[in-house]
PDB file of C-alpha atoms in Angstrom:
ATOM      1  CA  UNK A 159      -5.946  89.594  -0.293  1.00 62.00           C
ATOM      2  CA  UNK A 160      -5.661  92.724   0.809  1.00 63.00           C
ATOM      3  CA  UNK A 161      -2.554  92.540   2.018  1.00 69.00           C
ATOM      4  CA  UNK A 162      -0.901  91.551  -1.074  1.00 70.00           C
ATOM      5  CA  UNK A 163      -2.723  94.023  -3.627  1.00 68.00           C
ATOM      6  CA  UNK A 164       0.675  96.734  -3.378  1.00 68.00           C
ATOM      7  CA  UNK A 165       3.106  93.170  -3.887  1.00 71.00           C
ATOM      8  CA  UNK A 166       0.855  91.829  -6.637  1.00 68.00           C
ATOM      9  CA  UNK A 167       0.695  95.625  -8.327  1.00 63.00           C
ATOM     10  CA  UNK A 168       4.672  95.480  -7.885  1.00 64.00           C
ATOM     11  CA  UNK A 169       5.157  92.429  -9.152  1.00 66.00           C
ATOM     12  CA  UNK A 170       2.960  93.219 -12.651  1.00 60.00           C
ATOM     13  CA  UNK A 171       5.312  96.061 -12.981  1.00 58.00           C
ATOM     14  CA  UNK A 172       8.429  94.618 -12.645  1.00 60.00           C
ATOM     15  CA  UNK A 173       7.060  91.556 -15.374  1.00 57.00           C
ATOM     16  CA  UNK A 174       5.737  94.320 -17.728  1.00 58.00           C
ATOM     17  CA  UNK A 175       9.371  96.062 -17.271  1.00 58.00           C
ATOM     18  CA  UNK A 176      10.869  92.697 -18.001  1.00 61.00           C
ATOM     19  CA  UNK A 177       8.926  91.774 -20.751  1.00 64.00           C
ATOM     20  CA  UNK A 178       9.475  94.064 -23.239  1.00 75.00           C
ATOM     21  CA  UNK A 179      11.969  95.686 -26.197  1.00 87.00           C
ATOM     22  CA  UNK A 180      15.264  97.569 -25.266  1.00 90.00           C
ATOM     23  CA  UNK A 181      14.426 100.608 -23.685  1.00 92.00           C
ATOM     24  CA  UNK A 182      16.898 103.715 -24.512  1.00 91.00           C
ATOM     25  CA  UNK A 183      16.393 107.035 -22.374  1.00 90.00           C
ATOM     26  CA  UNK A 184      16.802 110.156 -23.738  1.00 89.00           C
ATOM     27  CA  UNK A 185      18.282 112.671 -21.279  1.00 86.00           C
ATOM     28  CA  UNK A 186      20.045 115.918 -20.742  1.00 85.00           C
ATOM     29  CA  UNK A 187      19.046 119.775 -19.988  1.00 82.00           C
ATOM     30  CA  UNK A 188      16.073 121.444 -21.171  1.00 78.00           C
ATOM     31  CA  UNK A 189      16.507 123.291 -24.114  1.00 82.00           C
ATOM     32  CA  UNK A 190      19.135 120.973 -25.655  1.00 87.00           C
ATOM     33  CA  UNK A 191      16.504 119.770 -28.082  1.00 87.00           C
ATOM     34  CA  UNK A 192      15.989 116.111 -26.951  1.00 87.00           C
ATOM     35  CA  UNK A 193      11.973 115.979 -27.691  1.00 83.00           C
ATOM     36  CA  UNK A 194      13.205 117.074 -31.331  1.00 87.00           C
ATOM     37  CA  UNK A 195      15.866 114.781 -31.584  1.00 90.00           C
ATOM     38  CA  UNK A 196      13.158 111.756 -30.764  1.00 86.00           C
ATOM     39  CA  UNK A 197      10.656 113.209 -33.251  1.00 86.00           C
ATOM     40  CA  UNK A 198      13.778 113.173 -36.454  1.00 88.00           C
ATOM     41  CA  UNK A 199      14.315 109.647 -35.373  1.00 83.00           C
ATOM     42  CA  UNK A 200      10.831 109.047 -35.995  1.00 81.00           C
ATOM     43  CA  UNK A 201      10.276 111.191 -38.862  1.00 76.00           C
ATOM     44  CA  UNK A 202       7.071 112.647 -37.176  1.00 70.00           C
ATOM     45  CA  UNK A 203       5.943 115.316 -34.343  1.00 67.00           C
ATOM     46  CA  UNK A 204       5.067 113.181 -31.855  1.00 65.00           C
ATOM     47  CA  UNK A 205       7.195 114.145 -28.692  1.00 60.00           C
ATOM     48  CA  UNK A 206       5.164 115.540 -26.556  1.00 53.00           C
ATOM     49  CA  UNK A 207       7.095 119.014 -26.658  1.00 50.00           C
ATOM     50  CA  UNK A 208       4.238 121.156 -24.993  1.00 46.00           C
ATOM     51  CA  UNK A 209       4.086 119.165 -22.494  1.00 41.00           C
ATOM     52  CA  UNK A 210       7.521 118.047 -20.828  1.00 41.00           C
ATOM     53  CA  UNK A 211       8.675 121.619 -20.170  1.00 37.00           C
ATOM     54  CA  UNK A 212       5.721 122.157 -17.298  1.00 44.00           C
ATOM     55  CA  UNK A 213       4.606 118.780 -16.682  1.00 54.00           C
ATOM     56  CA  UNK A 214       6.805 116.342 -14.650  1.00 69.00           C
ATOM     57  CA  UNK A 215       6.233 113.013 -16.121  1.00 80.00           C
ATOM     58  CA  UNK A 216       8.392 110.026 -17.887  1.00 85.00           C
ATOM     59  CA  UNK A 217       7.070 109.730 -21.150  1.00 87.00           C
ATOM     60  CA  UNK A 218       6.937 106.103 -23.069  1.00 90.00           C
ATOM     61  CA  UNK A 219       7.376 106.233 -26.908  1.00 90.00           C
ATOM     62  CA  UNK A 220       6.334 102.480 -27.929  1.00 90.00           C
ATOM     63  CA  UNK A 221       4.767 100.971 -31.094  1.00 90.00           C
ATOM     64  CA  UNK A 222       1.086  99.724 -31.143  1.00 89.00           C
ATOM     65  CA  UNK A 223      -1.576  98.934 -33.539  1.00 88.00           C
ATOM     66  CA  UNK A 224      -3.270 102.554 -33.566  1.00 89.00           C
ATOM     67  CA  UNK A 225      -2.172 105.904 -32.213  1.00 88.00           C
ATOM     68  CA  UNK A 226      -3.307 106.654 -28.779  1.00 90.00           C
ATOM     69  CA  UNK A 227      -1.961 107.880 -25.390  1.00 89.00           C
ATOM     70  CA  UNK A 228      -2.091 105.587 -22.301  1.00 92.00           C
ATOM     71  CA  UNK A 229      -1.908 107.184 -18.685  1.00 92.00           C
ATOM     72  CA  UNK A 230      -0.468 104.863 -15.982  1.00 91.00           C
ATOM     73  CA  UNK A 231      -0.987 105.824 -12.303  1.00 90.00           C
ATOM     74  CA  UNK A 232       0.621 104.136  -9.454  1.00 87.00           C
ATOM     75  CA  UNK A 233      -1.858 102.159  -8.400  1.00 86.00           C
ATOM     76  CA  UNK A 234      -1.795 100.431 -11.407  1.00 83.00           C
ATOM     77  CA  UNK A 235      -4.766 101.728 -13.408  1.00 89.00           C
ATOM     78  CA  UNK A 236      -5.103 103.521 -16.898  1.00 92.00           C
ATOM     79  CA  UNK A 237      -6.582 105.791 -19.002  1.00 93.00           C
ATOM     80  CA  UNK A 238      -6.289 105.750 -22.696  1.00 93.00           C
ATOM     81  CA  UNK A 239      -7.500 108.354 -25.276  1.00 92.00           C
ATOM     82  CA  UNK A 240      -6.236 110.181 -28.687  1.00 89.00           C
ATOM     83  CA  UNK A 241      -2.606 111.927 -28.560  1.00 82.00           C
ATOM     84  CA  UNK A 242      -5.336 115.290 -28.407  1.00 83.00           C
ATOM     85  CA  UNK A 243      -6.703 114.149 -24.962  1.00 87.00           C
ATOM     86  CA  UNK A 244      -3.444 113.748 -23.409  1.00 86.00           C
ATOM     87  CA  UNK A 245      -3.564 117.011 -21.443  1.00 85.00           C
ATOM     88  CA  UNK A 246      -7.268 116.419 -20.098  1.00 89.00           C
ATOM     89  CA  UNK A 247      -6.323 113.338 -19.210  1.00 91.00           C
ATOM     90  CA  UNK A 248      -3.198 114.008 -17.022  1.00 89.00           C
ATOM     91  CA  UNK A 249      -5.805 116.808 -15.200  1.00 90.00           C
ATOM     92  CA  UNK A 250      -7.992 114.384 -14.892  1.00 92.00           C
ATOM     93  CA  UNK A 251      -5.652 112.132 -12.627  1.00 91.00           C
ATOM     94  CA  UNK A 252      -4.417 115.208 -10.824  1.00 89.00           C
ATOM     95  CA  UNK A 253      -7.953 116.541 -10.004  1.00 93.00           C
ATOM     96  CA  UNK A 254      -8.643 113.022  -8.686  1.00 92.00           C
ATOM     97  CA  UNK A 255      -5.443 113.147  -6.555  1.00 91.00           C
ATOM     98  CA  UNK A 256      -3.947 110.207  -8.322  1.00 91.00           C
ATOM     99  CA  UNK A 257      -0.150 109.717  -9.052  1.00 89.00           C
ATOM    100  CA  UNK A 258       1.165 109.049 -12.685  1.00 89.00           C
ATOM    101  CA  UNK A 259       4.252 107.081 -13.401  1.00 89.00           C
ATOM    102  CA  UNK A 260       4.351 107.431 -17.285  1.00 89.00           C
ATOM    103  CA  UNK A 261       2.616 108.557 -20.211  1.00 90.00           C
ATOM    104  CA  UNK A 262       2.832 106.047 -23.053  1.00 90.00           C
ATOM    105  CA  UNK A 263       2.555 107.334 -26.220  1.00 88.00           C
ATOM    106  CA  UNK A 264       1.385 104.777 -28.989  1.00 89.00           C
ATOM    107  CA  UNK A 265       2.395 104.761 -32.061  1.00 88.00           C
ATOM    108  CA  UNK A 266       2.370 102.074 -35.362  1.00 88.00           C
ATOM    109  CA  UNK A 267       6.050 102.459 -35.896  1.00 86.00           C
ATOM    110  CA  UNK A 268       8.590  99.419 -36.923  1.00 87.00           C
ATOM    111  CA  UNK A 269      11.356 101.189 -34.868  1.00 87.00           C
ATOM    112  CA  UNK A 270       9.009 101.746 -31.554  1.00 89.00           C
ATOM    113  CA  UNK A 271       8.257  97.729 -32.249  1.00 89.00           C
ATOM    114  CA  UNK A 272      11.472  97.185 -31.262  1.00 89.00           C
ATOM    115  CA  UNK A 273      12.951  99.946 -29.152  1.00 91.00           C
ATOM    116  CA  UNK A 274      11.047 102.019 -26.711  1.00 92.00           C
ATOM    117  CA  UNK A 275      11.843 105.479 -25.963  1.00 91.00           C
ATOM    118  CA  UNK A 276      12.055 107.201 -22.563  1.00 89.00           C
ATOM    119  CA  UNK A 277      11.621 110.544 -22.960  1.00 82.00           C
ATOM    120  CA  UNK A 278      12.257 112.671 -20.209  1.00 78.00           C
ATOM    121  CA  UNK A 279      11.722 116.800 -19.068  1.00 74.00           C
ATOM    122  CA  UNK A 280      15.235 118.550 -19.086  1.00 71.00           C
ATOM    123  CA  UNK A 281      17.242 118.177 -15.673  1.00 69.00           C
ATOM    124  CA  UNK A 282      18.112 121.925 -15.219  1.00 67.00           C
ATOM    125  CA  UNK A 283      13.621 122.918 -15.600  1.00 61.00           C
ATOM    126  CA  UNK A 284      12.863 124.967 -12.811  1.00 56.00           C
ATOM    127  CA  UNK A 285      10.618 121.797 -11.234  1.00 63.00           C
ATOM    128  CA  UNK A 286      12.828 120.182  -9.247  1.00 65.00           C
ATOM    129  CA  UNK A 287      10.984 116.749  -9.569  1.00 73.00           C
ATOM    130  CA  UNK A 288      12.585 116.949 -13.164  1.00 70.00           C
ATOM    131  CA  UNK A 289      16.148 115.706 -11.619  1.00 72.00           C
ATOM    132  CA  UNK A 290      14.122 112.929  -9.589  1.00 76.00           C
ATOM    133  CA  UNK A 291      12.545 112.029 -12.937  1.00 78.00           C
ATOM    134  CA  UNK A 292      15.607 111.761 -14.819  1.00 76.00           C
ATOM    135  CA  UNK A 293      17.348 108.850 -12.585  1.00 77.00           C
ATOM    136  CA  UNK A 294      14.154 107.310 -12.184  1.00 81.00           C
ATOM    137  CA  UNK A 295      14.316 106.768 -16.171  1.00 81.00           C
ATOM    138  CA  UNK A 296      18.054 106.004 -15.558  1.00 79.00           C
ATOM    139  CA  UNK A 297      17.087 103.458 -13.327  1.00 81.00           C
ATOM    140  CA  UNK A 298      14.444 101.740 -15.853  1.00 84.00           C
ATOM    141  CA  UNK A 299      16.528 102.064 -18.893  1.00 86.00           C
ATOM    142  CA  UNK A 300      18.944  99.744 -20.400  1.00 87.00           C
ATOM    143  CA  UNK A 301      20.734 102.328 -22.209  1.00 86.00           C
ATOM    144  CA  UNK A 302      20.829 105.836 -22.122  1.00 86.00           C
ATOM    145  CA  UNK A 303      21.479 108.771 -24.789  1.00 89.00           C
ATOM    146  CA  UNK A 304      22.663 112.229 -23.206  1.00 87.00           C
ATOM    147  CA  UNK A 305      21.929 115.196 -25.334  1.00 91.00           C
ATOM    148  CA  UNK A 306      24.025 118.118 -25.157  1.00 90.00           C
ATOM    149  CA  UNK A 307      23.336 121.489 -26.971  1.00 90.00           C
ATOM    150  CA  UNK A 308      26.414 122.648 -28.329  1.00 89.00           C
ATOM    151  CA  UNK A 309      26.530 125.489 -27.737  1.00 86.00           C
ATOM    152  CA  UNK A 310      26.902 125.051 -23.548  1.00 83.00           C
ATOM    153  CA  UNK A 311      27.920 121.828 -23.211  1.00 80.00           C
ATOM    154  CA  UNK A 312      29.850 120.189 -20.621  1.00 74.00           C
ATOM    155  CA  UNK A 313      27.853 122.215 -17.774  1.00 75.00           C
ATOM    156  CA  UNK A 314      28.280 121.357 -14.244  1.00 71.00           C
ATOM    157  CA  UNK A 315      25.024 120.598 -13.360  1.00 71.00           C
ATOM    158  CA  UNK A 316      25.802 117.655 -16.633  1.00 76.00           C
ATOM    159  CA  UNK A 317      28.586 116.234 -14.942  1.00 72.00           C
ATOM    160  CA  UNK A 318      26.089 115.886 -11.586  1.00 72.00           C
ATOM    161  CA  UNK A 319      23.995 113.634 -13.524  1.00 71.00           C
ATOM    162  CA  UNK A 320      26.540 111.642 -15.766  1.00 73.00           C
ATOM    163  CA  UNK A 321      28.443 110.631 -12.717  1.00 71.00           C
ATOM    164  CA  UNK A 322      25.760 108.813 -11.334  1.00 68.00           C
ATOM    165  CA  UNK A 323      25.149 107.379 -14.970  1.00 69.00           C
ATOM    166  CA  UNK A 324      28.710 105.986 -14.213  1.00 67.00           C
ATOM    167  CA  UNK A 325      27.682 104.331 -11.001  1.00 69.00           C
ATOM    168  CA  UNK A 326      24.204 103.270 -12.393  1.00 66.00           C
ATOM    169  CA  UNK A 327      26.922 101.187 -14.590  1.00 67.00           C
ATOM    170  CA  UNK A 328      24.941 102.106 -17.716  1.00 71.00           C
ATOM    171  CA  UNK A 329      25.935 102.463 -21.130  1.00 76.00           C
ATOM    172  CA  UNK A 330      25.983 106.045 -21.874  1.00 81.00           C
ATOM    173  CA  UNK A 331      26.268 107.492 -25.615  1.00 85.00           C
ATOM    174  CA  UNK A 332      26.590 111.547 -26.193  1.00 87.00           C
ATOM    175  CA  UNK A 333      25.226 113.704 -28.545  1.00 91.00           C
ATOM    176  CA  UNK A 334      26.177 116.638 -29.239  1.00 92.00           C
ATOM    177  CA  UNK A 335      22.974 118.879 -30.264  1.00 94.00           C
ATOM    178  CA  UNK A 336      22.658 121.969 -32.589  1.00 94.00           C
ATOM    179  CA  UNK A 337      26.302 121.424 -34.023  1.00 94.00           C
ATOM    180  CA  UNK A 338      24.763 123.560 -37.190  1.00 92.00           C
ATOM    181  CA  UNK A 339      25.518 126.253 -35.168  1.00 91.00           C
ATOM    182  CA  UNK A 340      29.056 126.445 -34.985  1.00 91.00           C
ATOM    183  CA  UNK A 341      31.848 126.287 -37.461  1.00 92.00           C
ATOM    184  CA  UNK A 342      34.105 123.640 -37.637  1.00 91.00           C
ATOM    185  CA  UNK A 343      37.213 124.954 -35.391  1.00 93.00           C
ATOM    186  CA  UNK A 344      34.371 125.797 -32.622  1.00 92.00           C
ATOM    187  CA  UNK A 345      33.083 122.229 -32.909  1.00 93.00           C
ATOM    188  CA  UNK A 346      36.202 120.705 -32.680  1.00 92.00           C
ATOM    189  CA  UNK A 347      37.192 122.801 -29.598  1.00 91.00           C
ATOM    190  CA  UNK A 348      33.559 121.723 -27.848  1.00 90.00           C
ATOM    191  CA  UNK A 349      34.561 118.227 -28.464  1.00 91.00           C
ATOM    192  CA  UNK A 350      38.030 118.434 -27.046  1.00 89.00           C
ATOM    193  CA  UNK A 351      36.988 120.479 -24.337  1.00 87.00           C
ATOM    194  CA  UNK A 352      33.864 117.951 -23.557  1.00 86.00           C
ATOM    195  CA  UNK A 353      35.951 114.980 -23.708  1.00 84.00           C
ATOM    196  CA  UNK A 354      38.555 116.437 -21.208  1.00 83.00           C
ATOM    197  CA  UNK A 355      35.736 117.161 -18.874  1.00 81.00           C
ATOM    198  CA  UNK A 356      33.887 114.273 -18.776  1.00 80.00           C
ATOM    199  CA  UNK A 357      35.737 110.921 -19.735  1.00 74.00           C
ATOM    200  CA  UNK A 358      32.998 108.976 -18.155  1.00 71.00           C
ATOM    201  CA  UNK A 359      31.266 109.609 -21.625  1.00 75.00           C
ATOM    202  CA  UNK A 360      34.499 107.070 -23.346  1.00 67.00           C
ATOM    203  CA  UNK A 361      34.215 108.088 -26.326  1.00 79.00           C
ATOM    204  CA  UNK A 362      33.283 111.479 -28.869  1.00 86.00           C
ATOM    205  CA  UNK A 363      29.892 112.574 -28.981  1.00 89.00           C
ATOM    206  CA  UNK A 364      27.889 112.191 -32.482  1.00 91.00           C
ATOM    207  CA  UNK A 365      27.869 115.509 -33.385  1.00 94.00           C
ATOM    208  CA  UNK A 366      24.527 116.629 -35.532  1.00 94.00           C
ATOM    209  CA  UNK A 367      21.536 118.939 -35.811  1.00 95.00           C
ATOM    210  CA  UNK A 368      18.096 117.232 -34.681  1.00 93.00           C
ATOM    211  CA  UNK A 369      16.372 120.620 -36.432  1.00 92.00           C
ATOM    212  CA  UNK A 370      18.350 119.392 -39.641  1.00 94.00           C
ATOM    213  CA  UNK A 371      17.443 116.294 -39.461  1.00 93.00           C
ATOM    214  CA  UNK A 372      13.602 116.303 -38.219  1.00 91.00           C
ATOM    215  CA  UNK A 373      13.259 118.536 -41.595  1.00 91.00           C
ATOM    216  CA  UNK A 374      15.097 116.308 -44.004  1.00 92.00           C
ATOM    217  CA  UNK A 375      13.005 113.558 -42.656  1.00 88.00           C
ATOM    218  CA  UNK A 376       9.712 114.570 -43.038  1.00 85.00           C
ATOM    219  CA  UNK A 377      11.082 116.429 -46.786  1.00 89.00           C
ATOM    220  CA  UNK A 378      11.922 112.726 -47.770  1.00 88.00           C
ATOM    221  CA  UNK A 379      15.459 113.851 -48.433  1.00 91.00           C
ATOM    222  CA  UNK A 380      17.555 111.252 -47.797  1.00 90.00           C
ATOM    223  CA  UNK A 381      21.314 113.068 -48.096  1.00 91.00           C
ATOM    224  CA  UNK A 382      20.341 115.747 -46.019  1.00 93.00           C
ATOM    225  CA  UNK A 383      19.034 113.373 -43.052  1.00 90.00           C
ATOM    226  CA  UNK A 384      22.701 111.645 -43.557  1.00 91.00           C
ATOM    227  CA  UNK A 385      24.365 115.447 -43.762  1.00 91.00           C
ATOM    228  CA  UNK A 386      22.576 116.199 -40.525  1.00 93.00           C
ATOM    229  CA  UNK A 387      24.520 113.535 -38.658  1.00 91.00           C
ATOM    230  CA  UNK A 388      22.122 110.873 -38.421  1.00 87.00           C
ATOM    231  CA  UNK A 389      22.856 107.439 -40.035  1.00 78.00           C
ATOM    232  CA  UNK A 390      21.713 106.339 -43.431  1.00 70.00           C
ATOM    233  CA  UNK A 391      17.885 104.853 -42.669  1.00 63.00           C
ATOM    234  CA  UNK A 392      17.645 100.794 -43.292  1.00 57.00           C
TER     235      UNK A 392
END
């Protein structure tokens, strides 16, 4: 029995990774405003912003019956508590030298019911587990979203990463951050330009402002979610 606690640990994981909704990553540098860009979507502050910039973990966004935070170590065990406790409980795991794999963050949501959310800390963070992180949630995702702020996008230290998107042979889909902050002839140049760089992305970016659109969303105004480059809410 002993011998077969790591394969029967493994093989929970792989049926809980099985046996659940589409999971979308959400990747790209720090700073180009992906924890925002999940919080707009959700019309709600619930990316753990504090947190990703210093703390190297994947973060889970999925729907539950009450609002909580789960942390899942290696081994296999958890610790649950309210979105509040989150930080005490991720010292709590290193104090006890235990390894996390993911912070799920639980929320009552329709969309979380049937999309999770990988959020991840931005690739260029001076931690270099950050990089590590970000193909591990390449590697668990089924579809990934690349976030680019507009205002430096198409970096090298991108195209690293999106090439081995390409070999990962996931579906990639850009967006392009922060395009509030350039006129139109600057956006359209970005685009070009972006498009000539990286053609592994097949296709434009969606161009919008996740700052726009967070604000419209939790204003209840409807046009200027839609103005912000998001699509119309069903």
């Amino acid at each position: 029995a002993r011998n077969l606690a790591d394969e029967e640990r493994r093989a929970l994981a792989l049926r809980d990774e099985l046996d659940r909704p589409l999971l979308l990553a959400i990747l790209g540098e720090f700073n180009a405003g992906k924890s925002t860009l999940v919080n707009a979507f959700l019309g709600a502050d619930v990316a753990p912003t504090g947190i990703l910039p210093t703390t190297a973990t994947l973060n889970v966004l999925r729907g539950g019956a009450e609002r909580l935070v789960r942390v899942v170590r290696k081994d296999g065990t958890t610790r649950e508590g309210e979105h509040q406790a989150l930080r005490t409980l991720l010292h709590e795991a290193e104090a006890e030298g235990a390894v996390v794999d993911r912070v799920e963050i639980v929320l009552p949501s329709d969309l979380l019911d049937r999309v999770w959310v990988l959020d991840t800390p931005g690739s260029n963070a001076p931690n270099p587990e950050h990089e590590s992180l970000a193909q591990e949630a390449l590697r668990r995702a089924d579809v990934a979203l690349w976030v680019f702020d507009a205002g430096q996008a198409g970096k090298a230290t991108e195209g690293r990463i999106l090439a081995g998107i390409r070999e990962s042979k996931r579906e990639v889909i850009a967006a392009l951050n922060k395009v509030d902050r350039l006129k139109p002839d600057e956006l359209a140049h970005v685009t070009k330009t972006l498009l000539a760089s990286m053609p592994e992305l097949g296709g434009p970016p969606v161009c919008l402002s996740a700052r726009a659109a967070l604000k419209a969303r939790v204003a209840g105004d409807e046009a200027a979610y839609i103005a912000s480059g998001f699509p119309a809410r069903r």
